[in-house]
CSV table of C-alpha atoms in Angstrom, one decimal:
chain,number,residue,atom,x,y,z
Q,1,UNK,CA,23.8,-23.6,-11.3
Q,2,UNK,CA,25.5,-20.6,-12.8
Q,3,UNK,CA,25.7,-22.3,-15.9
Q,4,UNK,CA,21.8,-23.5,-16.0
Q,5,UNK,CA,20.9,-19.7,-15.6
Q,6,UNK,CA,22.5,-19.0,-18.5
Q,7,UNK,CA,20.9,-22.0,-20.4
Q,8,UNK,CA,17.2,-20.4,-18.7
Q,9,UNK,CA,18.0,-17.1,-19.8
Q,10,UNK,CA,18.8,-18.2,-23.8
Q,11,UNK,CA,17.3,-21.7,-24.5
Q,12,UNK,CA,14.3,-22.6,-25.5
Q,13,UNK,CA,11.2,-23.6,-23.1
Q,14,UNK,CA,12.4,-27.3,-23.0
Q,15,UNK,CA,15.3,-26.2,-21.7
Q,16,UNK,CA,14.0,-24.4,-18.5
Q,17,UNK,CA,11.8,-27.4,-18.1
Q,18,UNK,CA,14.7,-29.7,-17.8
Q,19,UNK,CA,16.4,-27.1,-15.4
Q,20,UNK,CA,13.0,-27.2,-13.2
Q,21,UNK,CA,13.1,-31.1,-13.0
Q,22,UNK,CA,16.6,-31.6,-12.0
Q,23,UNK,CA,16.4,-28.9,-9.7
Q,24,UNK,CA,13.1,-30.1,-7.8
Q,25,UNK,CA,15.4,-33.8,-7.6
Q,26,UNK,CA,18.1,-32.5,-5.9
Q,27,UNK,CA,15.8,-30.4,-3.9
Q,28,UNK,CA,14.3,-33.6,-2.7
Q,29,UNK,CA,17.3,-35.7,-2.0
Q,30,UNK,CA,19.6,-32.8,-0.3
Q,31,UNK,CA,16.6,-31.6,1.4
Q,32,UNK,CA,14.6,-34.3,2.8
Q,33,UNK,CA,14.4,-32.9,6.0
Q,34,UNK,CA,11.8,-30.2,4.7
Q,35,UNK,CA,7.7,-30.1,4.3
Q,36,UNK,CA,6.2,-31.5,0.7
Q,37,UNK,CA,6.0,-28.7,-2.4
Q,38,UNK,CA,3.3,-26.9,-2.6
Q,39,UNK,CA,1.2,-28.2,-5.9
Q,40,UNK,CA,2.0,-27.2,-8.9
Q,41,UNK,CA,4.7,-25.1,-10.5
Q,42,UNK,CA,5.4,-21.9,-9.5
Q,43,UNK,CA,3.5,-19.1,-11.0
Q,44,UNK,CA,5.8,-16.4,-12.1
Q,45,UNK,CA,9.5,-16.1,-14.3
Q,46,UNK,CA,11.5,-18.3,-12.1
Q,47,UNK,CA,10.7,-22.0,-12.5
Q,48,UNK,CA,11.5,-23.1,-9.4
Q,49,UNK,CA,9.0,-25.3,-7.5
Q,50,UNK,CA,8.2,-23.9,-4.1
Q,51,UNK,CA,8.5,-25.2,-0.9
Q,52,UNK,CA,6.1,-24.7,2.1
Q,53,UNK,CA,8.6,-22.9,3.9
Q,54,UNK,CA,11.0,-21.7,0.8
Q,55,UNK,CA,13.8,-21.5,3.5
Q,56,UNK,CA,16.5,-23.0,0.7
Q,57,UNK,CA,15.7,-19.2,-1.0
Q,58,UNK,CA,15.6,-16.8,1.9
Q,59,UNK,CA,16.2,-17.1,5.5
Q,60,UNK,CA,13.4,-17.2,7.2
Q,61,UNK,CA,12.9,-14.8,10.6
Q,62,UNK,CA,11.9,-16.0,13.7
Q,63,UNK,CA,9.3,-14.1,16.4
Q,64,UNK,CA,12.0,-12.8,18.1
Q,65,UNK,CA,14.3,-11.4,15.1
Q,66,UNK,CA,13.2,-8.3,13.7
Q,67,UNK,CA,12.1,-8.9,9.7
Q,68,UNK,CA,13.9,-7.1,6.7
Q,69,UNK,CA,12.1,-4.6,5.3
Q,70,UNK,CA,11.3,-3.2,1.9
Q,71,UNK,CA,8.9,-0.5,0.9
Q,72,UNK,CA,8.6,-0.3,-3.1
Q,73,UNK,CA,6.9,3.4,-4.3
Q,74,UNK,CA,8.7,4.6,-1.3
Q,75,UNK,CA,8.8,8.4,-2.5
Q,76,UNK,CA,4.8,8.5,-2.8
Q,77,UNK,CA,2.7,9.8,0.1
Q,78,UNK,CA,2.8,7.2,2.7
Q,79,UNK,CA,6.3,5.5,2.0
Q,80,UNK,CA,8.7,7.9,3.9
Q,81,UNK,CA,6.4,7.8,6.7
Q,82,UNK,CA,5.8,4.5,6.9
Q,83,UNK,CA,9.9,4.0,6.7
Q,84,UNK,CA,10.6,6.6,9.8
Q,85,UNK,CA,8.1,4.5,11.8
Q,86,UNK,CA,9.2,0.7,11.0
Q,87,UNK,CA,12.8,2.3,11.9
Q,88,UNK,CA,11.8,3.1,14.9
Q,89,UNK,CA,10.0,-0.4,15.5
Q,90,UNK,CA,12.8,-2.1,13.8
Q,91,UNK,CA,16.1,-0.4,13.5
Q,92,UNK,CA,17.2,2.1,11.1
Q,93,UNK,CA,19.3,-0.4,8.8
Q,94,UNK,CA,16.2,-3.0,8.7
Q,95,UNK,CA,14.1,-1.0,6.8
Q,96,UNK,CA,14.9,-0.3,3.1
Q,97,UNK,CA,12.8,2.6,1.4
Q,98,UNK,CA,12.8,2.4,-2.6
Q,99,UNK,CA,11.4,4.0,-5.9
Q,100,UNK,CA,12.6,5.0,-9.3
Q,101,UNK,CA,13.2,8.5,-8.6
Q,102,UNK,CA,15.7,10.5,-6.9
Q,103,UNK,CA,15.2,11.4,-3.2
Q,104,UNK,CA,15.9,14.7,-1.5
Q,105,UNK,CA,19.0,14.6,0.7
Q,106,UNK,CA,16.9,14.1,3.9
Q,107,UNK,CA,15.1,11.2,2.8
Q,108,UNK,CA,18.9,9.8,1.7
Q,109,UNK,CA,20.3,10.5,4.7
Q,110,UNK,CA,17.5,9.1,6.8
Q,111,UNK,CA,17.8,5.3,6.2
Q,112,UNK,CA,19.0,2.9,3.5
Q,113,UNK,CA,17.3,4.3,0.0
Q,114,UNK,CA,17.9,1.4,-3.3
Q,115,UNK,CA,16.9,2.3,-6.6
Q,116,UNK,CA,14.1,-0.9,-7.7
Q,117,UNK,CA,11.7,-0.8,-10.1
Q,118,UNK,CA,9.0,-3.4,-10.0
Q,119,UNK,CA,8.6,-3.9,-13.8
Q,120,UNK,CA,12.2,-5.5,-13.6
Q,121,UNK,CA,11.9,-8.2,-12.3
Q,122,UNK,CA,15.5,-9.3,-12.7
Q,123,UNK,CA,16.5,-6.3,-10.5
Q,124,UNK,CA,13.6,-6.6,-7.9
Q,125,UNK,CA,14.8,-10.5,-7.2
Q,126,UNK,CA,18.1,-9.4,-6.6
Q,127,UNK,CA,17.0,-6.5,-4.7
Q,128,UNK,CA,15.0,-8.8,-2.2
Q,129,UNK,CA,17.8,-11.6,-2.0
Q,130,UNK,CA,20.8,-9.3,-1.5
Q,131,UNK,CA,18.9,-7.5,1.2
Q,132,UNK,CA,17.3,-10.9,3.0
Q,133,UNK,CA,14.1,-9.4,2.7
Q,134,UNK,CA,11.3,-10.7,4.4
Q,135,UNK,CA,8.4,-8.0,4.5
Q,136,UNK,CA,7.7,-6.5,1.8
Q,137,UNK,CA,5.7,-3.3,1.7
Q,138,UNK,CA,4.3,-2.6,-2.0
Q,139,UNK,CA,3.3,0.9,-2.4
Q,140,UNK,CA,4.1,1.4,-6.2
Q,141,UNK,CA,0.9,2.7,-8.2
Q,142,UNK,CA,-0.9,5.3,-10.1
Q,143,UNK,CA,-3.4,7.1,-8.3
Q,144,UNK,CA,-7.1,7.5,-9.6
Q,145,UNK,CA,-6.9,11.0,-11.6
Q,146,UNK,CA,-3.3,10.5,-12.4
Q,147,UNK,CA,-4.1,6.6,-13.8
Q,148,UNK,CA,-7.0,8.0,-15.6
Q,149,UNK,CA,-4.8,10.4,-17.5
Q,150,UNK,CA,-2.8,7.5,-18.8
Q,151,UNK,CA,-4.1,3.9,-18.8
Q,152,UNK,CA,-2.0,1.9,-20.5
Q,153,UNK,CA,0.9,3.7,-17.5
Q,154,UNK,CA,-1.4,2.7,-14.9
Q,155,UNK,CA,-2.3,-0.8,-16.5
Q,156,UNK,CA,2.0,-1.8,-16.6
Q,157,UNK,CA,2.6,-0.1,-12.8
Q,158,UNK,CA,-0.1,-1.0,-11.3
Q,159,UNK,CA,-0.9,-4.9,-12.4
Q,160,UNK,CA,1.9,-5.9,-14.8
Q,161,UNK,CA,3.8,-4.5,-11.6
Q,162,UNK,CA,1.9,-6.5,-8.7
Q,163,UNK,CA,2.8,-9.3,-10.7
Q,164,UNK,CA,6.2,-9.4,-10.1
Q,165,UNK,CA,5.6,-8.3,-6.1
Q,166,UNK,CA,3.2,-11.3,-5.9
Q,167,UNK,CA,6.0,-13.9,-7.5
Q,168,UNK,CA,9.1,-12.7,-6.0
Q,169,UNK,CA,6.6,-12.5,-2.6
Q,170,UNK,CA,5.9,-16.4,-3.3
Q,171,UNK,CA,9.6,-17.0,-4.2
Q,172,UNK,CA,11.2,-15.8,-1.1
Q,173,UNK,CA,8.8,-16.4,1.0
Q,174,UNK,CA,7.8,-13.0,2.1
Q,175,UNK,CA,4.7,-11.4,4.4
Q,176,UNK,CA,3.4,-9.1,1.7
Q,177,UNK,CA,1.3,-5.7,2.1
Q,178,UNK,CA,-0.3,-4.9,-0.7
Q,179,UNK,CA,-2.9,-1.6,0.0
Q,180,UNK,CA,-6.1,-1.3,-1.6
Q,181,UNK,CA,-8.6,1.8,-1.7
Q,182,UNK,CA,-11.8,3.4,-1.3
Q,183,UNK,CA,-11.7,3.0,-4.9
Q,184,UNK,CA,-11.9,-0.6,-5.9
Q,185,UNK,CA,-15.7,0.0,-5.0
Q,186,UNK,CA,-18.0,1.5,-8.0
Q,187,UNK,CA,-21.7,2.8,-8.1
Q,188,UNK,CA,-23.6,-0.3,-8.0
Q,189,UNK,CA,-21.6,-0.9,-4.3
Q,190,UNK,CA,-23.7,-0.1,-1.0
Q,191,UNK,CA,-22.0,3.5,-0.2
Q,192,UNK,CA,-23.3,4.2,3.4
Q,193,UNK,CA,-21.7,2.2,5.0
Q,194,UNK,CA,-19.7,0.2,2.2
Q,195,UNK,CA,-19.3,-3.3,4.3
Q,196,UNK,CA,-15.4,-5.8,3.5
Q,197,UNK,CA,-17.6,-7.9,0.9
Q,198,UNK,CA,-19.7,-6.7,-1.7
Q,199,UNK,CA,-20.3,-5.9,-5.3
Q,200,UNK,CA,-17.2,-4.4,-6.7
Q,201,UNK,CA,-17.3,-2.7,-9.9
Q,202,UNK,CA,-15.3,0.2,-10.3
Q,203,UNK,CA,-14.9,2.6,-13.3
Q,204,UNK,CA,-11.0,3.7,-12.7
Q,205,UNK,CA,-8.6,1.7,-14.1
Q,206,UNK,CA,-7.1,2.5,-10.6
Q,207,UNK,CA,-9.9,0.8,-8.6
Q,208,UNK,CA,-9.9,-2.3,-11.4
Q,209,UNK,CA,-6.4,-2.6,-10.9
Q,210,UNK,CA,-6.7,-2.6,-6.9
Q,211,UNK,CA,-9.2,-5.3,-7.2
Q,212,UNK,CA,-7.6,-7.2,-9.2
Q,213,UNK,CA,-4.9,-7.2,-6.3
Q,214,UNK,CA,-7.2,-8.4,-3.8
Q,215,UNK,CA,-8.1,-11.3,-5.8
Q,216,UNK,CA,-4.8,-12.1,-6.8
Q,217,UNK,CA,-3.2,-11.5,-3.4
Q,218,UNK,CA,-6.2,-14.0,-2.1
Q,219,UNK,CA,-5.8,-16.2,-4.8
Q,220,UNK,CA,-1.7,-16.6,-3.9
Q,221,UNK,CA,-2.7,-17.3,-0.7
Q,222,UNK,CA,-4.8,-20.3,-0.8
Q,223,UNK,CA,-2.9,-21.6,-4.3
Q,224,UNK,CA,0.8,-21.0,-3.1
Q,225,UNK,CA,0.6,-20.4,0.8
Q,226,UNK,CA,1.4,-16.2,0.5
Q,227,UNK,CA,1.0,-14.2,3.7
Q,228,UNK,CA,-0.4,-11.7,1.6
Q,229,UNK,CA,-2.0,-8.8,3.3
Q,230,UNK,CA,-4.2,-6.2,2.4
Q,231,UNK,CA,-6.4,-2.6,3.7
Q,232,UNK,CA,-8.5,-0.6,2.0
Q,233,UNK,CA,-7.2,2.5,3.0
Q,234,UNK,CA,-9.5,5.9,3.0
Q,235,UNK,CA,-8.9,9.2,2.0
Q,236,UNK,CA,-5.2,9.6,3.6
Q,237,UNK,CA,-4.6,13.6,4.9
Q,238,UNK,CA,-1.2,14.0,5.8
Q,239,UNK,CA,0.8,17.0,7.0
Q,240,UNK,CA,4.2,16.7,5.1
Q,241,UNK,CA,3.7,15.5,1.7
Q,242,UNK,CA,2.2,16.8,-1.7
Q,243,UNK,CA,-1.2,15.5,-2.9
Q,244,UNK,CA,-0.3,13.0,-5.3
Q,245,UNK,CA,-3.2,12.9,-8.0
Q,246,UNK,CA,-5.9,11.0,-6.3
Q,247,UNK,CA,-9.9,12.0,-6.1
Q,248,UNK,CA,-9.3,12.8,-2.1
Q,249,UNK,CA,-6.0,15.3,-2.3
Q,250,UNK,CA,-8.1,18.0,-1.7
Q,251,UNK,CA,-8.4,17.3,2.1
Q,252,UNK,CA,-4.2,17.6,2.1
Q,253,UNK,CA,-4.7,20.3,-0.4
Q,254,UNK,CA,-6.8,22.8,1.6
Q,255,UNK,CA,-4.4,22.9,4.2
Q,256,UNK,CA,-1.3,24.1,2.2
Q,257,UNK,CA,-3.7,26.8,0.9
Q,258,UNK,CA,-5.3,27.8,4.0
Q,259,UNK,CA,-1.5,28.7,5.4
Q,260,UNK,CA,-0.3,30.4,2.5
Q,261,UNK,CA,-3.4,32.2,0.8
Q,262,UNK,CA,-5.9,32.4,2.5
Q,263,UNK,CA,-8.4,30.5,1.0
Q,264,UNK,CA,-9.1,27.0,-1.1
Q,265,UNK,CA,-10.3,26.1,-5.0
Q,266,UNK,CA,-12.1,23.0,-4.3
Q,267,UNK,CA,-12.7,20.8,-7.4
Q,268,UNK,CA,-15.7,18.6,-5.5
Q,269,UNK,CA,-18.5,19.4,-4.7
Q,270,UNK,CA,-19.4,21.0,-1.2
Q,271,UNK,CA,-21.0,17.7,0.0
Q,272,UNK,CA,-19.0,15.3,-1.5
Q,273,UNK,CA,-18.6,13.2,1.6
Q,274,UNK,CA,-15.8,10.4,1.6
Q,275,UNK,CA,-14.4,8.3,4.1
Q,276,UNK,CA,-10.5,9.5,5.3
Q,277,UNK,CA,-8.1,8.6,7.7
Q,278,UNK,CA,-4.8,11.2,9.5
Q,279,UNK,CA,-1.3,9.4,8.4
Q,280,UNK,CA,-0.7,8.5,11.6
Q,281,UNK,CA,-3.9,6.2,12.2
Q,282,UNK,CA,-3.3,4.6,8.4
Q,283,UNK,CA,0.0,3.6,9.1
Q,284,UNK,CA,-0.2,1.8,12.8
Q,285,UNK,CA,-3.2,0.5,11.2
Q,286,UNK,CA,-0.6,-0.7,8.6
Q,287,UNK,CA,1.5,-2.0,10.9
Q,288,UNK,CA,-1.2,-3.5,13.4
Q,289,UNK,CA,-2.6,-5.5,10.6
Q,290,UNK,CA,1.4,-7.2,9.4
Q,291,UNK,CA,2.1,-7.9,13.3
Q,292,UNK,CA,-1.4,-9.7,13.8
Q,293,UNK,CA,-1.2,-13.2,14.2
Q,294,UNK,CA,-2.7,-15.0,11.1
Q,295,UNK,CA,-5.4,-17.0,12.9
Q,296,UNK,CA,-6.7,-14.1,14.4
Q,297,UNK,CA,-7.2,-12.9,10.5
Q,298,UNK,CA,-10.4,-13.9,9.1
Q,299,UNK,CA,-10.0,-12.3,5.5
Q,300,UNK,CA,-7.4,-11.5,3.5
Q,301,UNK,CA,-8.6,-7.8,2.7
Q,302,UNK,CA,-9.8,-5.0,5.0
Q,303,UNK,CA,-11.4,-2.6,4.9
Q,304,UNK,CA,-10.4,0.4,8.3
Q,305,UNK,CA,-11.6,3.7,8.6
Q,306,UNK,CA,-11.3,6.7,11.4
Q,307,UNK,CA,-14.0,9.2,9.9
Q,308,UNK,CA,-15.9,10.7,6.9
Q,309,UNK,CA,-16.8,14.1,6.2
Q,310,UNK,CA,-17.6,16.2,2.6
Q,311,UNK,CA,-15.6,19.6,1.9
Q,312,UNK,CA,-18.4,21.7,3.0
Q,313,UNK,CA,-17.6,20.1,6.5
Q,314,UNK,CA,-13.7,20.3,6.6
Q,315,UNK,CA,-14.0,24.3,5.2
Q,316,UNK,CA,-16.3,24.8,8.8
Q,317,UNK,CA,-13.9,23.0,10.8
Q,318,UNK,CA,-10.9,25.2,9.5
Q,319,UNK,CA,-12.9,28.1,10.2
Q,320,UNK,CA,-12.9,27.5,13.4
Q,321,UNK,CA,-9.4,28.0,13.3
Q,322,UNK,CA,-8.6,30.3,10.8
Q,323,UNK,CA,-11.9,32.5,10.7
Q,324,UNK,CA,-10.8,34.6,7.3
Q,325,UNK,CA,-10.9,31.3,5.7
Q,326,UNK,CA,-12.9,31.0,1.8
Q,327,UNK,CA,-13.2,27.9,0.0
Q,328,UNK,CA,-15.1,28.3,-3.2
Q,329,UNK,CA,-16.0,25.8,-5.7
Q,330,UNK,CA,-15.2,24.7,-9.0
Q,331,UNK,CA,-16.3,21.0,-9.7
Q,332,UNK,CA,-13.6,18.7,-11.7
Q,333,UNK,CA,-16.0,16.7,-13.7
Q,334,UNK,CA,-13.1,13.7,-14.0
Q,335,UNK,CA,-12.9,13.7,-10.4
Q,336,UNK,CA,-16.5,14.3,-9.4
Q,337,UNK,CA,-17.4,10.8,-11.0
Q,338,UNK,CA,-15.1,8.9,-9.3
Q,339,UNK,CA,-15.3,10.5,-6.0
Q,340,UNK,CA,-19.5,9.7,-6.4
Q,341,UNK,CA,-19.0,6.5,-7.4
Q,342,UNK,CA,-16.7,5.9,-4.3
Q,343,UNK,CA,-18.3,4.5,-0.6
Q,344,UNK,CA,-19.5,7.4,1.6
Q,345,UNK,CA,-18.3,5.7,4.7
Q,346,UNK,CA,-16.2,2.2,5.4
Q,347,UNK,CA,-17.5,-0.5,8.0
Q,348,UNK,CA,-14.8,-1.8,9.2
Q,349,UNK,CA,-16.2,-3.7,11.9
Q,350,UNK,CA,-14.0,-6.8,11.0
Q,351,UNK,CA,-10.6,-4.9,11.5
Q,352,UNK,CA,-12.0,-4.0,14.7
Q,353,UNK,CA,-12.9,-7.5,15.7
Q,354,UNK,CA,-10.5,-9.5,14.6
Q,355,UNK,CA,-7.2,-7.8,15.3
Q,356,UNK,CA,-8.0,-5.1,17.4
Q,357,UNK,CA,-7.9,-1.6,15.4
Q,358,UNK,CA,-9.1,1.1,16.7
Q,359,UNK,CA,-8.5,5.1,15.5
Q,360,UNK,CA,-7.3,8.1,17.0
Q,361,UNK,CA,-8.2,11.4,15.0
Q,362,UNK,CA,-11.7,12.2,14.3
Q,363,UNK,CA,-12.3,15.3,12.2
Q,364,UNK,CA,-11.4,18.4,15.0
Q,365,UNK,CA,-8.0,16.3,15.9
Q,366,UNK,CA,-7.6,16.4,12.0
Q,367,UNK,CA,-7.8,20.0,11.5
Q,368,UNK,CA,-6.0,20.9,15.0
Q,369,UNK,CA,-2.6,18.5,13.8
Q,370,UNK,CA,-2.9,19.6,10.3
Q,371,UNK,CA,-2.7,23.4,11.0
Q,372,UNK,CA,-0.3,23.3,13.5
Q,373,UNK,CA,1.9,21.4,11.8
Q,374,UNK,CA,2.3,24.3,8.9
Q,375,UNK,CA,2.4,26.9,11.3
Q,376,UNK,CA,-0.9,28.1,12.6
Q,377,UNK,CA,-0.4,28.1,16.3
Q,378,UNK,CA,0.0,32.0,16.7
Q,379,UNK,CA,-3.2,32.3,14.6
Q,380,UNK,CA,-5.1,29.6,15.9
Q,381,UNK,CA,-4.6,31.9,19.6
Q,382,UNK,CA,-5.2,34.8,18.0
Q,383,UNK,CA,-8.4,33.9,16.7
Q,384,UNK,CA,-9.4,32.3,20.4
């Protein structure tokens, strides 16, 4: 076999065709035991014909083992905390956190960190077949301002990149996570509430690119048999990261200027109102959504949702709090766009029907975490 790799990696097309049918006969004979092939050939590099259950490539887990974990884009907002909490679920050692940077020494030191980057796709096989993954988490993407700022960037990470996750996913066998966003919705979508299936026409090549990973994600499912699974997350606030370049950083934004100055440059308008979601909520809704039994799933994509507010409103709540509190205003015209061509609010009465979720923080459970969390508790009784 060793030898027919090297004949795939440096002969021609006919070639890799003869490897695929001599591989799908001894498939057959040594492993008779196992269900059909799925039709056709596999979609991506490897020309392997898939089985239904694929265990030949990957050991499959059972209810009662705990699954393999890997979290690609692990350095962004969510990956880190999403990695503390599956290691607490499933052992520190299951859960491998990646990305293409270098992490602090805390994040090293805190669980099993891998170099991968999802536009090899040579090293992401490798990465998911050394490890015996089985989950996979894929987190990797430009955000809406940032993506906007350099397309063609945005365009490779963010679907050349999905590719690969979708075809090693098949491959191996994998449950796959895949999050969408508030922004694979455009103008001509309903905004108030914005319901799981509508008319989708963004204007960031962000939301076209987190569309195009529904579709596909759906599409792998009914073609090739991919658990593929999929939320459209909110606005996400959380406590111990940096805003990352998306439309809705100004709600994590406000927070680390409220504790150190004193006051907030907000680049929406006052009553921009979005749909958000605390950390905390957006990743046991993560979780909830990968543990729920797949009949009880009657789509493919999500949309969940915990509350939705506009600047104007998260400025009076910190008040409360911090009463020498300013905000004042100057509108990012980029930004402003895509934030007005974004839902108002998420129904996400399906999430809550079929499997059960259900949020914690509303808006004053928001701004209490958030403000203790850098500090504010001496203030927060003085101003009481």
């Amino acid at each position: 076999m060793a030898v027919l790799r090297v004949l795939e990696e440096n002969m021609p097309v006919v070639i890799r065709t003869l490897r695929q049918t001599v591989c799908h006969v001894l498939q057959s004979t040594a492993c008779h035991c196992r269900k059909a092939a799925l039709p056709g050939l596999f979609p991506g590099p490897s020309p392997w014909q898939l089985p239904a259950d694929a265990s030949f490539h990957s050991a499959s887990f059972s209810e009662t083992d705990q699954p393999r974990v890997l979290i690609t884009g692990g350095l962004g907002q969510l990956g880190v905390g999403l990695a503390n909490f599956l290691r607490k679920r499933f052992g520190k050692d299951n859960v491998i956190l990646s990305d293409i940077r270098k992490p602090s020494d805390h994040i090293f030191h805190s669980g099993p960190f891998i170099y991968s980057d999802i536009l090899d796709y040579k090293n992401l096989r490798e990465t998911v077949v050394n490890h015996r993954i089985t989950w996979l988490f894929h987190y990797s993407a430009l955000l809406s301002a940032v993506g906007e700022a350099n397309v063609s960037l945005a365009r490779a990470v963010n679907i050349t990149g999905l590719h690969n996750i979708l075809d090693v996913a098949t491959e191996h066998n994998l449950r796959l996570f895949v999050p969408s966003t508030i922004g694979a919705f455009g103008p001509t979508s309903p905004r108030n509430p914005t319901p799981d299936l509508c008319t989708q026409r963004p204007r960031t090549i962000y939301g076209v690119s987190k569309v195009h990973a529904e579709l596909m994600g759906e599409y792998y499912y009914y073609r090739y048999g991919l658990d593929f699974r999929c939320l459209r997350y909110p606005g996400i606030i959380s406590a111990d990261s940096q805003p990352g370049g998306g439309t809705t950083d100004y709600a994590v934004q406000i927070f680390h200027d409220a504790v150190k100055n004193g006051k907030f440059e907000c680049n929406l308008k006052a009553s921009t109102r979005l749909p958000m979601m605390y950390i905390d909520d957006c990743i046991r809704a993560t979780l909830e959504v990968m543990e729920a039994p797949a009949e009880s799933l009657s789509m493919r994509t999500y949309n969940v949702n915990a509350m939705s507010f506009s600047p104007e409103e998260l400025a009076q709540e910190v008040l409360k709090h911090v009463p020498e509190f300013q905000i004042t205003y100057n509108v990012d015209s980029v930004r402003q766009a895509i934030a007005d061509s974004w839902p108002m609010n998420f129904d996400d009465s399906n999430a809550r029907k079929d499997w059960g979720w259900k949020h914690d923080f509303d808006l004053p459970e928001l701004v209490t975490t958030m403000l203790n969390f850098h500090g504010f508790d001496t203030r927060v009784a003085q101003a009481n």
